[in-house]
Short mmCIF file of C-alpha atoms in Angstrom, two decimals:
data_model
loop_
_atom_site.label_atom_id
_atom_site.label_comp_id
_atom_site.label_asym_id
_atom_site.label_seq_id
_atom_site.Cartn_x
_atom_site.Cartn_y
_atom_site.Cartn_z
CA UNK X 26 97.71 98.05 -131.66
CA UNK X 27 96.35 101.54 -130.77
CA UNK X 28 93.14 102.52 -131.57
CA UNK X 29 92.56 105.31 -134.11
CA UNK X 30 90.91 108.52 -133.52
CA UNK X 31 87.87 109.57 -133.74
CA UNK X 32 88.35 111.88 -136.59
CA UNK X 33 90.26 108.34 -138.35
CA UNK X 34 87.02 106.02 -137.69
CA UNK X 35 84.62 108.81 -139.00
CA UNK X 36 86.37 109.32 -142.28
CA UNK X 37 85.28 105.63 -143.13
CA UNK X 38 82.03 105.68 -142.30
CA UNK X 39 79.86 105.28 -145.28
CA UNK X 40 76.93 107.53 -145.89
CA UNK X 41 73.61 106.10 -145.48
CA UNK X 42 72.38 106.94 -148.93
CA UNK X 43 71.50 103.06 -149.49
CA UNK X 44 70.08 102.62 -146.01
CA UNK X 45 66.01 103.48 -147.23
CA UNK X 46 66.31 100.51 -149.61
CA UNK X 47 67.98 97.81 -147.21
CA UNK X 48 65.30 98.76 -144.10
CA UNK X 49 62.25 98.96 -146.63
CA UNK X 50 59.96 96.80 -148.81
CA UNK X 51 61.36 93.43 -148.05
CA UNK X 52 59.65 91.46 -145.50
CA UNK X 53 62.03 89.16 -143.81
CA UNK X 54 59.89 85.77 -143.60
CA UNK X 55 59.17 84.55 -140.28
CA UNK X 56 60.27 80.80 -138.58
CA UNK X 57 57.25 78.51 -138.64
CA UNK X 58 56.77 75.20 -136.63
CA UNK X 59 57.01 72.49 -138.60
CA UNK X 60 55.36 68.87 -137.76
CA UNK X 61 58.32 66.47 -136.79
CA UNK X 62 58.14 64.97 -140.42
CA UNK X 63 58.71 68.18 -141.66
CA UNK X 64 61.31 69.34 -139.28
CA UNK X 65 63.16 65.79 -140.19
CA UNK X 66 63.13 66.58 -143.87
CA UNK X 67 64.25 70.45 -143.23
CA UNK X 68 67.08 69.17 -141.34
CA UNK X 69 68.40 66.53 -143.28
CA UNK X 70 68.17 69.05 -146.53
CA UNK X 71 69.79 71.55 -144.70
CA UNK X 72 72.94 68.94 -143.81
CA UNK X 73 73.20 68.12 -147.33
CA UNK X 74 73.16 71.46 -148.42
CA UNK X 75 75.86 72.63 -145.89
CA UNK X 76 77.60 69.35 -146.92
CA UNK X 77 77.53 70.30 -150.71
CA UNK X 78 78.01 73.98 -150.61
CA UNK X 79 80.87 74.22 -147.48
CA UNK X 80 83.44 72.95 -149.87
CA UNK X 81 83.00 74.94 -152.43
CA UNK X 82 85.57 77.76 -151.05
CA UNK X 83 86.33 79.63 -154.64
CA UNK X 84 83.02 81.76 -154.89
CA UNK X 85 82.06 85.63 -154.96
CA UNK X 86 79.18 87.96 -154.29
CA UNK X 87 78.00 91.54 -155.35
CA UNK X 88 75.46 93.97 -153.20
CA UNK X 89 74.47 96.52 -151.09
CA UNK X 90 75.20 96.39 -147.22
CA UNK X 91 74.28 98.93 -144.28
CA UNK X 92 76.34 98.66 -141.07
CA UNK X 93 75.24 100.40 -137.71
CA UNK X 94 76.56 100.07 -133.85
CA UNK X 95 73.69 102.49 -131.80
CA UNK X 96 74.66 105.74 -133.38
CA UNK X 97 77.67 104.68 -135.59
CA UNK X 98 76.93 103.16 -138.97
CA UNK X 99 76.59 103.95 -142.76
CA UNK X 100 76.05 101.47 -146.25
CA UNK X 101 77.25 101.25 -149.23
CA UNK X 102 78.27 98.84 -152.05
CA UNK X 103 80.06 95.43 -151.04
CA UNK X 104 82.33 93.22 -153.03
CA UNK X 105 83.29 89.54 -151.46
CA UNK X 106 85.76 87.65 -153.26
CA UNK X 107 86.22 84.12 -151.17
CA UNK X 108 89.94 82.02 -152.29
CA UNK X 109 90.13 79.18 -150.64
CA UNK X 110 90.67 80.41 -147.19
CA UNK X 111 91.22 83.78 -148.13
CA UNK X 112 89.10 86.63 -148.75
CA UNK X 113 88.87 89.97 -150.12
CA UNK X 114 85.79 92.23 -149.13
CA UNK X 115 85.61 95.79 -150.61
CA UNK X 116 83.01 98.41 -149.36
CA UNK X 117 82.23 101.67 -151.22
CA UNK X 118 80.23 104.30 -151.55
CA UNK X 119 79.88 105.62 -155.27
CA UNK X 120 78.71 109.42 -154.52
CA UNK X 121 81.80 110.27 -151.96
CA UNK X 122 84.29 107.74 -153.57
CA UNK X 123 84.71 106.83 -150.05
CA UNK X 124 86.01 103.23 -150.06
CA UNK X 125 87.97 100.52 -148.23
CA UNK X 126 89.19 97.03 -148.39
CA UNK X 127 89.58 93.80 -145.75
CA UNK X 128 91.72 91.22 -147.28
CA UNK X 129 93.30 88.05 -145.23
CA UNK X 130 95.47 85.88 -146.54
CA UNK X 131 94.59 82.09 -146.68
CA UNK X 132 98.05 80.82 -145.88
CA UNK X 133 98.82 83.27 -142.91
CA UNK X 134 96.11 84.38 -141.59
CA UNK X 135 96.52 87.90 -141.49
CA UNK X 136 94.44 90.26 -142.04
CA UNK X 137 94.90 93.66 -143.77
CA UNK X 138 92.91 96.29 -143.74
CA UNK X 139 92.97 99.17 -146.35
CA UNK X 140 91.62 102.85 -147.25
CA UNK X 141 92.50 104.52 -143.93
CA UNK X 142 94.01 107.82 -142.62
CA UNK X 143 97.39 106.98 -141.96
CA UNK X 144 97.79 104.04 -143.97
CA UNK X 145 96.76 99.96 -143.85
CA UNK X 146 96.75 98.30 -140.83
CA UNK X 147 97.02 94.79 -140.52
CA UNK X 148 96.70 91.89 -137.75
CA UNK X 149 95.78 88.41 -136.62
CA UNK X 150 92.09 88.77 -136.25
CA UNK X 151 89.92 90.37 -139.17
CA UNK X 152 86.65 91.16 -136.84
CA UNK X 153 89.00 93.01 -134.17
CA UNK X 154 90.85 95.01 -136.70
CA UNK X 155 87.86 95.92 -138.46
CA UNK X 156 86.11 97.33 -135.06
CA UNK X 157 88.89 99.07 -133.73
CA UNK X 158 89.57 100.85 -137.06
CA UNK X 159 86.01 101.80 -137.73
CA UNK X 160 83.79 101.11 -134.82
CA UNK X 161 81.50 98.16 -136.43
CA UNK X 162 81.11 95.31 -135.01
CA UNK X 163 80.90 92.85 -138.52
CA UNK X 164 81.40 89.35 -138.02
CA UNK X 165 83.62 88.98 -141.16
CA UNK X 166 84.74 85.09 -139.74
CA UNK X 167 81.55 83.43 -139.94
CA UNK X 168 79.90 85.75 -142.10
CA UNK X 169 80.72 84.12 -145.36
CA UNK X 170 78.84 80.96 -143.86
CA UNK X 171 75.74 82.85 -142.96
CA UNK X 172 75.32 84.66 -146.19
CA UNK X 173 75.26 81.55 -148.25
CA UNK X 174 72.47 80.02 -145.27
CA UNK X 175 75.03 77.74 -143.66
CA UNK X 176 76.29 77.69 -139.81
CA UNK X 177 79.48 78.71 -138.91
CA UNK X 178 82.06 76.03 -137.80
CA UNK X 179 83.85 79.17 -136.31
CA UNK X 180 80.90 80.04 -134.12
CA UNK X 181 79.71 77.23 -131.97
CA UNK X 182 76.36 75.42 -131.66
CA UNK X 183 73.83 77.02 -133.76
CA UNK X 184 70.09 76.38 -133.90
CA UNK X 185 68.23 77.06 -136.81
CA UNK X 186 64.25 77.67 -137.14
CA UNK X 187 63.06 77.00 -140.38
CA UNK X 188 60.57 78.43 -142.75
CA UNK X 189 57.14 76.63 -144.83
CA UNK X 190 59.67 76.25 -147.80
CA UNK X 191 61.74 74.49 -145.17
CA UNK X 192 64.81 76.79 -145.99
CA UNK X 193 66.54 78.39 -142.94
CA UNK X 194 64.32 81.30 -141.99
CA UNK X 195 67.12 82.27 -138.94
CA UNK X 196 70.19 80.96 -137.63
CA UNK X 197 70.98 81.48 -134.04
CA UNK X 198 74.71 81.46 -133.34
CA UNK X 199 77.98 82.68 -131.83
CA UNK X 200 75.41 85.48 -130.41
CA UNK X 201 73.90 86.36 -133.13
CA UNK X 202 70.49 86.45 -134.83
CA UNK X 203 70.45 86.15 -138.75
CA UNK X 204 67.56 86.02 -140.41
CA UNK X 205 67.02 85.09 -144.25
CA UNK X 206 64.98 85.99 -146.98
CA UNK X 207 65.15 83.72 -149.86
CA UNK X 208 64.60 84.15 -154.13
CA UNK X 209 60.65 83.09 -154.60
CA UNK X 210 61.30 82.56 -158.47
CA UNK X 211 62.90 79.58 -157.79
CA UNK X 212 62.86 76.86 -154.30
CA UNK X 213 66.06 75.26 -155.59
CA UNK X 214 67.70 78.44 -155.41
CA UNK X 215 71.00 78.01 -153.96
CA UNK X 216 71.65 81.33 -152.00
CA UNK X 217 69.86 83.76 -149.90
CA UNK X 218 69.01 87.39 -151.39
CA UNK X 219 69.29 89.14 -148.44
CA UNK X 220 70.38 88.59 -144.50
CA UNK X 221 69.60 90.66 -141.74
CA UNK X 222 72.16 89.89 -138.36
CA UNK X 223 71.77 91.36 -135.32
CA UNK X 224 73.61 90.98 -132.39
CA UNK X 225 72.87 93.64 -129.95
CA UNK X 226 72.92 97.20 -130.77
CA UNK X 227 75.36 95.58 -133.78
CA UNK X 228 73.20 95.27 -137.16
CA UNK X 229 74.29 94.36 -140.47
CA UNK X 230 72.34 94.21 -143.18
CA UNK X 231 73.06 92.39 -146.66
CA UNK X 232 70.86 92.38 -150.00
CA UNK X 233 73.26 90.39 -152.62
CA UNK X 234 72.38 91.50 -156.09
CA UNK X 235 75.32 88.83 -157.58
CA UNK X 236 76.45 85.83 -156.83
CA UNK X 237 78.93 83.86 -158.62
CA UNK X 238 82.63 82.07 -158.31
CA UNK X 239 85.20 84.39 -158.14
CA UNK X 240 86.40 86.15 -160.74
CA UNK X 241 83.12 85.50 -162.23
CA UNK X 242 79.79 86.65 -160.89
CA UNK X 243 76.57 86.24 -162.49
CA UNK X 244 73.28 87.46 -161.77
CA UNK X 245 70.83 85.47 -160.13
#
């Protein structure tokens, strides 16, 4: 696959009108350390979270994301749809109409990627086609773990430091550093409200303003 230019790659980058609100007034909670007890009971919560959420493969999410590799970056609005093992995830930015669209297909594999100069692309790897389209480095495979607070079984060993509500505070894994901030209105929350991963000079930052199944999203 050749790379595209660098007149190509600029015309998707989103502008950063959204970036103020993702870098500002939320404080991403720190990792405590726990007392063995604790770290017992934050452990065996987490594995029978992961074990309870991982098969539910049919689910969708609605929010705000800013993307940046050193000087290359931008945000916008995000739409993940997850089927099965399929996904669809559709970035736009309302004021420029600027927009584009990953999809890969559960049964094949591929993935296709949509909203360029010169037409889709597609291939075998969705991360890969992704950077050399647009220059971002977004870890679309294991993302879709992280964002609901579960490790990756794409990504290796992971190691997890938790926080005083014994909910995953950061996840460690496959290189990168994701860190959570959780919904105080409710500890039995389900899903994070907003991940920050870095790996890097890579950074992606996610506040989710939906969640739901797919086809279906409510507000949380």
């Amino acid at each position: 696959m050749t790379s595209p230019s660098n007149a190509s790659r600029r015309s998707l980058l989103l502008p950063g009108l959204l970036a103020a609100t993702l870098a500002g007034c939320v404080t991403v909670p720190s990792a405590t350390v726990l007392s063995p007890e604790r770290q017992a009971v934050a452990e065996q919560q987490q594995a029978a979270r992961e074990a309870e959420l991982r098969p539910r493969t049919d689910w969708s999410l609605a929010g705000r994301i800013a993307v940046s590799n050193g000087s290359n970056g931008g945000s916008g609005r995000i739409d993940w749809t997850q089927d099965r093992d399929g996904y669809r995830v559709a970035l736009s930015a309302p004021v420029t109409r600027q927009s584009w669209q990953l999809s890969v297909d559960g049964a094949t594999g591929v993935a296709r990627l949509e909203g360029l100069e010169g037409g889709p692309r597609t291939g075998s790897d969705a991360a890969l086609l992704l950077r050399e389209a647009t220059g971002w480095d977004i870890p679309v495979t294991s993302l879709g773990d992280w964002v609901r607070g579960l490790r990756s079984p794409a990504a290796g060993g992971a190691v997890i430091q938790f926080g005083p509500d014994l909910r995953p505070a950061r996840i460690a894994q496959g290189g990168w550093d994701i860190a959570y901030t959780w919904p105080e209105a409710s500890l039995d929350h389900a899903f994070p409200s907003r991940i920050d991963a870095r790996r890097g000079d890579a950074r992606v930052r996610l506040i989710v303003d939906q969640w739901g199944e797919a086809g279906a999203q409510d507000s949380r």
